[in-house]
C-alpha positions as MATLAB code, in Angstrom:
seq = 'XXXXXXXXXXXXXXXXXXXXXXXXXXXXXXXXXXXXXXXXXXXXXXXXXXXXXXXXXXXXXXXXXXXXXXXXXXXXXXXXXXXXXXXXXXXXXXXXXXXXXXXXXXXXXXXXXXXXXXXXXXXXXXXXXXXXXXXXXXXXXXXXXXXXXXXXXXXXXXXXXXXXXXXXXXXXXXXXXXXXXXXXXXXXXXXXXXXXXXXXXXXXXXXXXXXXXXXXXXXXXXXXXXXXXXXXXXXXXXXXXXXXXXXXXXXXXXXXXXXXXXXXXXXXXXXXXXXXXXXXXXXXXXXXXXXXXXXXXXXXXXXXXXXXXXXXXXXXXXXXXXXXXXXXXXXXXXXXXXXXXXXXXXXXXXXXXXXXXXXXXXXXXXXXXXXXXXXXXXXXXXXXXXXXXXXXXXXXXXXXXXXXXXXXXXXXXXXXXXXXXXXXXXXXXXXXXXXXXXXXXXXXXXXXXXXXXXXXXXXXXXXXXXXXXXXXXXXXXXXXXXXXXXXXXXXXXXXXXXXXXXXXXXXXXXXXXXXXXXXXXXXXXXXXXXXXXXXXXXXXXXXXXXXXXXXXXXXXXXXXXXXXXXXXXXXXXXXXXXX';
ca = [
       7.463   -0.171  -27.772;
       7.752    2.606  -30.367;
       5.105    2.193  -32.735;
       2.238    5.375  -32.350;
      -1.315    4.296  -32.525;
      -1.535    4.826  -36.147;
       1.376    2.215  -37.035;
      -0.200   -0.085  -34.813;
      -3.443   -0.004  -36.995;
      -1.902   -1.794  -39.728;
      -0.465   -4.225  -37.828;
      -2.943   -5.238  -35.210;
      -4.342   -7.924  -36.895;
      -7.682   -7.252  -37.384;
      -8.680   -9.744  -39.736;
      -7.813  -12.761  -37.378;
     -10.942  -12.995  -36.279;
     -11.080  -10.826  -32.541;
     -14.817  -11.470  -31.664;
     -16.448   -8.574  -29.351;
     -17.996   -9.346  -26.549;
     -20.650  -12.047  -26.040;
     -19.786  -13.421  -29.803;
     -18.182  -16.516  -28.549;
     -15.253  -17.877  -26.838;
     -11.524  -16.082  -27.047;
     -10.261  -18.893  -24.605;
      -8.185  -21.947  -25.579;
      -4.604  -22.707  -24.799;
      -2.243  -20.015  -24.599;
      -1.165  -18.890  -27.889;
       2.862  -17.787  -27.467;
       2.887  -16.014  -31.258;
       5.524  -14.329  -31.974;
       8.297  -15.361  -29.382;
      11.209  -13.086  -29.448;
      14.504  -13.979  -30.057;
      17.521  -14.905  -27.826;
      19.634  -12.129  -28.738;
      17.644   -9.633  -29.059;
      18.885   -6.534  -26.937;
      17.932   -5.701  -23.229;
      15.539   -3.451  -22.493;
      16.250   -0.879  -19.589;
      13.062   -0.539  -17.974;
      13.352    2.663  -16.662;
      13.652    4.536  -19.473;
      10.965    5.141  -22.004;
      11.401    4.628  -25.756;
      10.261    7.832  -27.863;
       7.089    7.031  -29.800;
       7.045    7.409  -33.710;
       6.420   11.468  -33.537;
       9.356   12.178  -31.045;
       7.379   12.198  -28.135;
       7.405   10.020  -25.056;
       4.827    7.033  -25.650;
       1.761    7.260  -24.213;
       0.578    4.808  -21.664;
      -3.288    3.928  -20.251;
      -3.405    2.284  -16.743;
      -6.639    0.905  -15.660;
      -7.280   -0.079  -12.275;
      -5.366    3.039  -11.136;
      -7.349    2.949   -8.060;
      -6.302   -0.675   -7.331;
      -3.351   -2.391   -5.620;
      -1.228   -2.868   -8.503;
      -2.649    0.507  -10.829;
      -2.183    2.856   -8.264;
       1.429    2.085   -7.347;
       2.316    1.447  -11.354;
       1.736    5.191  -12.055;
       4.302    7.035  -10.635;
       6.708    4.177  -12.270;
       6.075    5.097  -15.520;
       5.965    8.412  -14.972;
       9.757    8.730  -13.163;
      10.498    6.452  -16.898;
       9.594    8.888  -18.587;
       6.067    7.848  -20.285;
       3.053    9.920  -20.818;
       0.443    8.307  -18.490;
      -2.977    8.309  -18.907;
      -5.189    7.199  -15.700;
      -8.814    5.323  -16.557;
     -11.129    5.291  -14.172;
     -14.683    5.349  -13.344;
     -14.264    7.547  -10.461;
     -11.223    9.521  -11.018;
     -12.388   11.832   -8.043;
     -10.828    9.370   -6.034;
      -7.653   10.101   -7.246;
      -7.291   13.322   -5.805;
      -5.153   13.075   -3.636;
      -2.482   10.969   -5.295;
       0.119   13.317   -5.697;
       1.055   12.292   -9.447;
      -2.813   13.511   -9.802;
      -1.750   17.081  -11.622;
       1.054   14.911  -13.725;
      -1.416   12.304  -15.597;
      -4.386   12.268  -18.138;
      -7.475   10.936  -16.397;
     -10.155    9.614  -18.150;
     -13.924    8.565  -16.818;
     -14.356    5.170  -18.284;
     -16.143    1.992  -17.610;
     -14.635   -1.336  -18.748;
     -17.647   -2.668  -19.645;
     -18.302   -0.050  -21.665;
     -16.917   -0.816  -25.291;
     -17.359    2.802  -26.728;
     -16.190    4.873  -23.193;
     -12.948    2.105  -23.740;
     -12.178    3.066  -26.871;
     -12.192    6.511  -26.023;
      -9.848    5.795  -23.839;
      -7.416    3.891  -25.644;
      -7.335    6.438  -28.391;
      -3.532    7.293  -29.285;
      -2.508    4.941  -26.695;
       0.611    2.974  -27.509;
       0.502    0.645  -24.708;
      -2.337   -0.382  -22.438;
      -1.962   -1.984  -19.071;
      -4.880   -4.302  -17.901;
      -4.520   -4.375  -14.526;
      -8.641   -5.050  -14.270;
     -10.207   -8.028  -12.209;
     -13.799   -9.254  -10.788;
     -12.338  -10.629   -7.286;
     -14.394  -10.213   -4.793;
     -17.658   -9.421   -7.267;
     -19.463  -12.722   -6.301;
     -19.914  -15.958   -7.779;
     -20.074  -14.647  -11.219;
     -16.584  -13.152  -10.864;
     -15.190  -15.526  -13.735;
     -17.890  -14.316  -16.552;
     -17.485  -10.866  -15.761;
     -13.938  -11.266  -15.910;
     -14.297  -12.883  -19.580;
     -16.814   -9.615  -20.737;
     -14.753   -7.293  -19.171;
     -11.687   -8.305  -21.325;
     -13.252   -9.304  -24.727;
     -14.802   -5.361  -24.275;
     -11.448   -3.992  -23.565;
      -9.090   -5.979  -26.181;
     -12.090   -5.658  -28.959;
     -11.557   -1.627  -28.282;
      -7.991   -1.687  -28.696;
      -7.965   -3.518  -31.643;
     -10.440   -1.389  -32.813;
      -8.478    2.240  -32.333;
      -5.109    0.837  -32.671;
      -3.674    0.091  -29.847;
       0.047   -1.023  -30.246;
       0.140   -3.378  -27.127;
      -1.654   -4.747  -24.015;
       0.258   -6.109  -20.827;
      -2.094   -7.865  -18.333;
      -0.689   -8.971  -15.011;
      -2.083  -12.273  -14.089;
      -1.855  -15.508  -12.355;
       1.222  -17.936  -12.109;
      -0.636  -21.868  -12.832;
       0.365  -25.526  -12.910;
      -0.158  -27.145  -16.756;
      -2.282  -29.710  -17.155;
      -4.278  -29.384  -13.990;
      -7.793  -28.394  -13.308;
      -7.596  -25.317  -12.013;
      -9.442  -23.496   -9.003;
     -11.558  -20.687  -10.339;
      -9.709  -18.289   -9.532;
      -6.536  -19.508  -11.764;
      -8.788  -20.764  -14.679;
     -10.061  -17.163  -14.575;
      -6.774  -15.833  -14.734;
      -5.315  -17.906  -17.273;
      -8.919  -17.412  -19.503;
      -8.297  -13.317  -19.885;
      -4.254  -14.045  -20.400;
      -5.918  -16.177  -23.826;
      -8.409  -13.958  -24.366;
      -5.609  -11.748  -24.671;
      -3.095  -13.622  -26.566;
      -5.250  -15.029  -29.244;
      -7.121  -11.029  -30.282;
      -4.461   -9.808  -32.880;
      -3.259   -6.952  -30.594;
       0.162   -7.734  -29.789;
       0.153   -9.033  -25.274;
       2.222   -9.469  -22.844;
       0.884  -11.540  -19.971;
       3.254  -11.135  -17.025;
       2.613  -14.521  -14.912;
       2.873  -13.924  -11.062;
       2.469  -15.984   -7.821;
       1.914  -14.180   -4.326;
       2.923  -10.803   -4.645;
       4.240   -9.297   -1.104;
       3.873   -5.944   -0.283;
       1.437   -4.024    2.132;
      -2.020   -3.869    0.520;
      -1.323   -7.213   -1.758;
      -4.946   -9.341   -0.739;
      -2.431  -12.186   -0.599;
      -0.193  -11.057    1.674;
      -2.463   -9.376    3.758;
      -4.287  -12.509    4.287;
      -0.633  -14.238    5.134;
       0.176  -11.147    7.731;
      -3.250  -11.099    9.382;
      -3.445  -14.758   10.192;
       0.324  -15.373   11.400;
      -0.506  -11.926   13.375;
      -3.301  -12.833   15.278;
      -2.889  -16.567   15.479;
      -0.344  -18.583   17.515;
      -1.194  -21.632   17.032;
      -3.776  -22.679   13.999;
      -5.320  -25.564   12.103;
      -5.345  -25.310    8.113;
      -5.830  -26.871    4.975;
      -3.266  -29.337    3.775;
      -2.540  -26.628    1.566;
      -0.042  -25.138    3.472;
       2.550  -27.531    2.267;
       2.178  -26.359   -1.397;
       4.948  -24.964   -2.825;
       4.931  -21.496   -3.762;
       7.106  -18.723   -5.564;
       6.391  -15.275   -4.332;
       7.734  -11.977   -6.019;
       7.876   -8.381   -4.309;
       5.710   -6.232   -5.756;
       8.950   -3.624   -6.374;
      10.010   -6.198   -8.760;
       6.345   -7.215  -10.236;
       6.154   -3.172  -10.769;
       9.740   -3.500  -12.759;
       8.393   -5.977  -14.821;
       5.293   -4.616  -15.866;
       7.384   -1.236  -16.873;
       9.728   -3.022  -18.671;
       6.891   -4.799  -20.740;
       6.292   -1.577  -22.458;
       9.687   -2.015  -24.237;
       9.804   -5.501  -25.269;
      10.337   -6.233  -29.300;
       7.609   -5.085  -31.616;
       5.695   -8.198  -31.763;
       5.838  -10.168  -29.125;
       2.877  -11.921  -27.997;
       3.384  -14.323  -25.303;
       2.980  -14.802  -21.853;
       5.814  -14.715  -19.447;
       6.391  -16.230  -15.810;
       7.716  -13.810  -12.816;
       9.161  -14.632   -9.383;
      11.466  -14.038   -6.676;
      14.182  -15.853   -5.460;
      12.499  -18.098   -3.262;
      10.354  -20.764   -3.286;
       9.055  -21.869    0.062;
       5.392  -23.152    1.049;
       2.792  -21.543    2.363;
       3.959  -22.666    5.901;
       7.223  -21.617    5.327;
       5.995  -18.079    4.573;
       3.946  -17.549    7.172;
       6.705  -18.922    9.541;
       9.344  -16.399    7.811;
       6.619  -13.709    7.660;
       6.560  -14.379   11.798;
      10.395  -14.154   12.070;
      10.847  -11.239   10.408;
       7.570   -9.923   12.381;
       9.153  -10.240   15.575;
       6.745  -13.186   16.415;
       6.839  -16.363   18.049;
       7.380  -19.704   15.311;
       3.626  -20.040   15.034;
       2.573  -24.192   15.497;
       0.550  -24.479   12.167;
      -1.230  -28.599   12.055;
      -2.362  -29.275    8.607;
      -5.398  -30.974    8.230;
      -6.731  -32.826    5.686;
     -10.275  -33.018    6.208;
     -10.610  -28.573    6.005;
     -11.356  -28.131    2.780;
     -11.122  -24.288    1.328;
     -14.354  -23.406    1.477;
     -14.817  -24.368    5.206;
     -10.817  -22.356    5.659;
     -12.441  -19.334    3.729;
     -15.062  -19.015    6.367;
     -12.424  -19.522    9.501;
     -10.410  -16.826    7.458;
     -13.041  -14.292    6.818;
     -13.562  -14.688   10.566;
     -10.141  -14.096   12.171;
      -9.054  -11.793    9.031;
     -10.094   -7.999    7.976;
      -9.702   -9.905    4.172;
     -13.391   -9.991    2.862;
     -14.996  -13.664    2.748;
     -15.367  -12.543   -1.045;
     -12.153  -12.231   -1.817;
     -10.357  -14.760    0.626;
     -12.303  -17.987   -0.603;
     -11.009  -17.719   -4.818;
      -8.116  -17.255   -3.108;
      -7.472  -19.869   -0.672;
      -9.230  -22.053   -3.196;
      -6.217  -21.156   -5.630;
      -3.105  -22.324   -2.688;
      -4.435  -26.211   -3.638;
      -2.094  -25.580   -6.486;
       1.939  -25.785   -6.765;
       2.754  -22.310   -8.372;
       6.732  -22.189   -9.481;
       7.632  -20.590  -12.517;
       8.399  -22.902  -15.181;
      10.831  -20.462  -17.019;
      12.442  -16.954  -16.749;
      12.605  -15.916  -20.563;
      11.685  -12.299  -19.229;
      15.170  -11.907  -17.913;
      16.475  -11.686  -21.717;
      14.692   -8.351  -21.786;
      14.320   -7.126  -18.456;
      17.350   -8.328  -16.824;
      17.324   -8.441  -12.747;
      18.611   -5.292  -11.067;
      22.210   -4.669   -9.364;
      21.918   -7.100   -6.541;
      19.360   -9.460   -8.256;
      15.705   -9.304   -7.188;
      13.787   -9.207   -3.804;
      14.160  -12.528   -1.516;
      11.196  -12.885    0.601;
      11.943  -11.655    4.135;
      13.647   -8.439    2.609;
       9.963   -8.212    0.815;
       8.419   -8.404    4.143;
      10.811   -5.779    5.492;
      10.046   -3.509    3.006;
       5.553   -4.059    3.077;
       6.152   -4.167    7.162;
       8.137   -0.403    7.010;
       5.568    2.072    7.081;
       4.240    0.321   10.035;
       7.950    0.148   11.906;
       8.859    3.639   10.718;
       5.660    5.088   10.809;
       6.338    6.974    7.980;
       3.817    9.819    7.479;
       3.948   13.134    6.108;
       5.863   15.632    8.685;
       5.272   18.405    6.342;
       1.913   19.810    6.914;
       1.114   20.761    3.270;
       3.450   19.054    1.295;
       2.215   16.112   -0.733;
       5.131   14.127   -1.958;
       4.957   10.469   -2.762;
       4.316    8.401    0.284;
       7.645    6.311   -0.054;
       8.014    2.626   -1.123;
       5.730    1.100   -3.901;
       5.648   -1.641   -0.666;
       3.693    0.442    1.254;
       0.036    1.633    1.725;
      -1.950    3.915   -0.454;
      -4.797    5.672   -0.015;
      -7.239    4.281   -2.098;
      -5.988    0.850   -0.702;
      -9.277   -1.116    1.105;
      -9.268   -0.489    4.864;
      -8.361   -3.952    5.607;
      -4.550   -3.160    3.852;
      -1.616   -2.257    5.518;
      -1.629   -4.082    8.570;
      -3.454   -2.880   12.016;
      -2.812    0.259   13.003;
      -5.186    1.585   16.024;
      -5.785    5.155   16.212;
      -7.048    7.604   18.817;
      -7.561   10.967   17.340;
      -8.940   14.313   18.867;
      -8.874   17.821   18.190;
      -9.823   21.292   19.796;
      -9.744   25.053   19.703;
      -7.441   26.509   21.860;
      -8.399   30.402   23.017;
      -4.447   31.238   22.864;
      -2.177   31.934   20.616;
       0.032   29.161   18.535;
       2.833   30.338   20.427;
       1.567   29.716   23.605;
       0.253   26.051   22.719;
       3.904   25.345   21.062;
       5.682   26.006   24.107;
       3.077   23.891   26.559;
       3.608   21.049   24.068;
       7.899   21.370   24.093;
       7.515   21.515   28.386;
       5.636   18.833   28.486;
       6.511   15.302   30.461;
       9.193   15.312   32.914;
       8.490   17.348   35.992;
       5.861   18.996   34.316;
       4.063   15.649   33.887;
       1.255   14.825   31.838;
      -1.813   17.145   31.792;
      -4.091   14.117   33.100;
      -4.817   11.297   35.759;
      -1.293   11.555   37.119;
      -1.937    8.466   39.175;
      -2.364    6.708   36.326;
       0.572    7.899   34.583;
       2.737    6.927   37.325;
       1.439    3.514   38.035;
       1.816    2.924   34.222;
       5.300    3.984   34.813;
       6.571    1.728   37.372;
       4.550   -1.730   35.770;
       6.779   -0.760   33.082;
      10.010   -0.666   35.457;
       8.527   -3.799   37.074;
       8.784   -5.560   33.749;
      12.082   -3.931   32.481;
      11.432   -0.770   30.538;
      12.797    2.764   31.281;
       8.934    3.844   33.387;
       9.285    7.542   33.979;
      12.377    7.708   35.640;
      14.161    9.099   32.908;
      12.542   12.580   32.577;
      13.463   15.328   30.072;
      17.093   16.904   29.108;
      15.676   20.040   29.020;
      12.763   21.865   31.022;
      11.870   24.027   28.105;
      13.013   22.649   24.439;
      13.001   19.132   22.875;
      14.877   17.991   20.001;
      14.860   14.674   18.604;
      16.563   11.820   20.122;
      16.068   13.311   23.405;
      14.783   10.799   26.259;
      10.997   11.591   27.414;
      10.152    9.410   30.365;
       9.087    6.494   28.417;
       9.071    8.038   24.840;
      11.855    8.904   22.499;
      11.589   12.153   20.647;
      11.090   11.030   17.304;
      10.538   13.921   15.156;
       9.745   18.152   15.517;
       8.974   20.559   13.199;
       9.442   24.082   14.935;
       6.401   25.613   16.103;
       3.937   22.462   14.503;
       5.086   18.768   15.887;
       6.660   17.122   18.105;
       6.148   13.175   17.704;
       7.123   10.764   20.108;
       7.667    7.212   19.935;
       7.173    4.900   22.674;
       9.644    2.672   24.574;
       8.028    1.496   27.257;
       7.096   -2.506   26.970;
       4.674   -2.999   24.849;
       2.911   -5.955   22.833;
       3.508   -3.693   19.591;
       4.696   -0.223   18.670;
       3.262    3.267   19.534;
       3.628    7.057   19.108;
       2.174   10.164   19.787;
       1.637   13.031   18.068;
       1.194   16.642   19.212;
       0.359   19.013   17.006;
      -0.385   22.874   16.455;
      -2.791   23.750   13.365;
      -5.219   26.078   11.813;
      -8.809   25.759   12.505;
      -8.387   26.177    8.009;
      -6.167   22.914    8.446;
      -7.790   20.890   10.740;
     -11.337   21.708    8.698;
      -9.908   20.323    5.654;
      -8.352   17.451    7.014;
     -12.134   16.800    8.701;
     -10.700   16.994   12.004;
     -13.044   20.043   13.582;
     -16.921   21.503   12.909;
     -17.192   23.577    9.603;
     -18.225   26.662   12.017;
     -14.316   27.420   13.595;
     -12.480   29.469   12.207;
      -9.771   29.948    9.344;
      -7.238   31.481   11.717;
      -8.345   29.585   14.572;
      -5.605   27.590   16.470;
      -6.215   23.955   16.806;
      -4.652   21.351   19.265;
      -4.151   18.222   17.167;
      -3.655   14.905   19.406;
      -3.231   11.437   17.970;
      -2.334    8.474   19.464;
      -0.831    5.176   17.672;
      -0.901    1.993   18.280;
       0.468   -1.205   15.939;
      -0.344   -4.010   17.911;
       2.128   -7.359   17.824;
      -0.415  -10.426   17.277;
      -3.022  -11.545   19.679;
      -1.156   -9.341   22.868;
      -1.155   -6.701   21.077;
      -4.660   -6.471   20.029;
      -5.895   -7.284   23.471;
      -3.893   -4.739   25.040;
      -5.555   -1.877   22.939;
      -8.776   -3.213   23.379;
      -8.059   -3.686   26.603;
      -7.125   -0.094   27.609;
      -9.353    1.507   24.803;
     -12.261    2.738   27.667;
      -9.564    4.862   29.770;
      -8.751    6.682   26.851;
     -11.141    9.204   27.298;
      -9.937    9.781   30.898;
      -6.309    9.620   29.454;
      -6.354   11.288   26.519;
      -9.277   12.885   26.484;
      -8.285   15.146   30.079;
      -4.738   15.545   28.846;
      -6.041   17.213   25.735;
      -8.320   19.735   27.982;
      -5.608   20.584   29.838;
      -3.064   21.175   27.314;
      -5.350   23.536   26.067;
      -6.388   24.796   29.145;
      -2.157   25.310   30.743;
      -2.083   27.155   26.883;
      -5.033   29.513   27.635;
      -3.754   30.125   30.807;
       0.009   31.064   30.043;
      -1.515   33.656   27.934;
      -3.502   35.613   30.422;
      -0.389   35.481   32.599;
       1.725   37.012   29.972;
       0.693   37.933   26.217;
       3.761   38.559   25.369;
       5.303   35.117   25.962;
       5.056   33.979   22.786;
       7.616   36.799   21.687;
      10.111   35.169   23.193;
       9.683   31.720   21.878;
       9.767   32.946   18.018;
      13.027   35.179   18.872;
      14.537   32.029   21.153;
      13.557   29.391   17.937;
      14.452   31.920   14.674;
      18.109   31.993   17.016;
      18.160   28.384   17.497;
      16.888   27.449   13.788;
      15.716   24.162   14.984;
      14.259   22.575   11.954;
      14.872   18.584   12.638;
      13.409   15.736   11.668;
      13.816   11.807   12.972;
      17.264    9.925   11.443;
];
């Protein structure tokens, strides 16, 4: 899309009648104006067009805070587009780390004159903006919300608008959800300003309300009754390749105005998912009895029960899977064509949202902020019930000794020099996992004094060190799930901004970081932390005392120790991280 915000002014159509909001109905059947043609050339969606004045077009993203906005940013920035971020509270954007590299804007969408100052100079607007979860008037806010935004762009100029919504059967009533959907994709279509309105099933990927839903019941549940909905035929799309599409819509022919349908590769039911979701999970085939007679509002209620998904959110949903949703054309591969090794199949989708949770990939650079990975996984701003379980026990302390001292406690520790806490517990723990086939503590330490990774801990594998800061370990004893631990050496500075420790220590203070991990593997798994969730303060809690403590200690017996672990480490030059 090359045309600046002034060109589009004379050719947005403004005298076709775009009604603001509240002045009547932009609905009615979707209006495909000005199809493109066959041969026209493919667009490489990673690579921005230059607008009219030699500069990179400029971009607005609402919903940057949201599951789609938020994870669209930094793909438009690596194309090479100017980017500017609307939001009402663009505080919470902070710590994004493409938060120095956009234009933010404080805008509500309701708001028709705070929208158009928005959408000044903006060549192409994504609309990424929906009432889900808002209550039963979801569907009329949804209509206001878009008639404000599309009068506003028609208004300043605005060369395009590409709105991500719902895939939907023709000529079927639709659940309110869809209708919705399908209403703003009109609304739309039918202003004058030139849309795109990208068409898209279940998206999968770690923080997707869909998927989430999918994961947390095939998680917890073994066995379950549904809906008769779970034998309606679906076509799901990775959100890697929604997230290619909607960049690539920025570059389609002046003109265009249509609506286009996405998917991946596969078309399965909703049974079939959740079964494939379970496979790839590591999880049982889950028995799944369809029933006719449990209809979606009485399955929102079981949902919202056995789910973290709000009841708000989970009931348009659910009421939305009565519907067969396969795309009934790929015209969008024309212009965006499918990337070396076509697109996403499902279970490599579920791989990729599932990978943050079997890597546990987290920042191992204390004050770097580079981008957390995959556009699969987890952000921030994501709502708590995203990104799968992941059960934390987290404490911090002062230690009266120097970070020298504390480093080399934490690279002795396991082994012969045990635990720091409730040895007897330790040890029984040990041989119920021998009992039932894991390595117990039998298998010690390499090395009295130094770790690296890959080395053998008793029952933990050496995941990760950075010199003198972290060592995490990663557990490999039997468990219903996954778990690490983290030890860590900070600065009282560090640990007070990351709202670890009182306001009162100090800057220079050093700070014993311990954190505990647990991802738990359906119903066992969450049973087991629960389970063993009131020893942790015995557990955890004395081994952090007496970490700190044998730290304290070494120092009184020799101040000078910690000499001999920087000379010993700046000779070794130990700098590793996990493979």
């Amino acid at each position: 899309m090359t045309s600046s915000a002034e060109q589009a002014a004379g050719t947005s159509g403004a005298g076709r009648g775009v009604q603001g909001p509240g002045d009547g109905d932009l609905g009615g059947s979707e209006n495909r104006g000005a199809d493109v043609s066959p041969d026209a050339t493919a667009v490489d969606p990673v690579v921005a067009a230059e607008g009219g004045d030699g500069e990179a077009p400029l971009v607005l993203v609402t919903g940057v805070t949201g599951y789609i906005g938020g994870r669209l940013v930094p793909q438009l920035l690596t194309a090479g587009y100017r980017v500017r971020a609307m939001a009402r509270r663009p505080d919470r954007l902070q710590d994004r780390p493409w938060y120095d590299d956009v234009e933010l804007v404080d805008a509500d969408a309701n708001d028709i004159d705070q929208v158009k100052d928005a959408l000044r100079g903006v060549d192409v607007a994504y609309y990424l903006i929906h009432s889900l979860g808002s209550g039963k008037d979801f569907e009329q806010l949804d209509r206001y919300t878009a008639r404000t935004f599309v009068t506003a762009a028609r208004d300043v100029g605005v060369g395009r608008v590409v709105y991500l919504g719902g895939l939907y059967p023709e000529g079927e009533h639709l659940s309110e959800h869809l209708g919705s959907r399908k209403e703003v994709g009109d609304i739309f279509l039918a202003s004058g300003v030139d849309s795109v309105v990208l068409k898209a099933a279940v998206i999968i990927g770690s923080g997707s309300a869909s998927f989430e839903m999918m994961r947390n019941l095939t998680d917890l549940l073994p066995a379950m009754v549904t809906p008769k909905w779970v034998t309606s035929t679906i076509q799901p799309i990775a959100v890697r390749d929604v997230l290619r599409y909607l960049v690539g819509a920025a570059r389609l022919p002046e003109g265009t105005n249509r609506g286009f349908d996405i998917g991946g590769p596969d078309v399965l039911t909703y049974r079939q998912m959740m079964q494939r979701y379970a496979a790839v999970a590591g999880l049982k085939p889950r028995i799944i009895v369809p029933l006719p007679v449990l209809t979606p509002g009485l399955a929102s209620h079981w949902t919202g029960m056995v789910t973290p998904v709000p009841k708000k959110i989970a009931r348009p949903l659910i009421g939305s899977l009565v519907h067969d949703v396969v795309c009934k054309e790929d015209d969008i591969k024309q212009w965006v064509p499918d990337p070396e090794g076509g697109l996403i199949g499902f279970d490599e989708s579920v791989r990729l949202a599932l990978t943050r949770i079997r890597d546990y990939e987290v920042e191992t650079s204390w004050r770097s902020a580079s981008l957390r990975g995959a556009p699969s996984e987890p952000l921030p701003t994501d709502p708590d019930w995203a990104g799968g379980r992941l059960y934390v026990d987290d404490r911090s302390t002062t230690v009266d000794a120097p970070a020298e001292h504390l480093w080399a406690v934490l690279q002795g520790i396991g082994g012969d020099n045990g635990w720091y806490s409730f040895q007897l517990g330790w040890w029984t723990r040990g041989v119920l996992d021998q009992v039932f086939g894991g390595p117990g503590l039998r298998r010690g330490r390499r090395d009295p004094l130094h770790l690296s990774v890959g080395d053998a801990l008793d029952w933990w594998r050496v995941e990760a060190i950075e010199p003198g800061r972290l060592v995490r370990l990663r557990a490999e004893m039997r468990l219903p799930g996954l778990a690490w631990l983290d030890l860590s050496v900070e600065t009282g500075a560090e640990a007070k901004e990351a709202g670890r420790i009182g306001r009162d220590v100090a800057d220079d203070a050093v700070v014993f970081h311990q954190r505990a991990l647990f991802h738990p593997r359906g119903l066992p798994g969450r049973l087991y932390w629960t389970g063993i969730v009131p020893f942790h303060a015995v557990v955890f809690g004395g081994m952090q005392r007496n970490v700190a403590r044998a730290a304290e200690e070494a120092y009184r017996r020799n101040p000078d120790a910690g000499a001999l672990l920087r000379d010993q480490a700046a000779a070794e030059g130990r700098t590793t991280s996990a493979a």
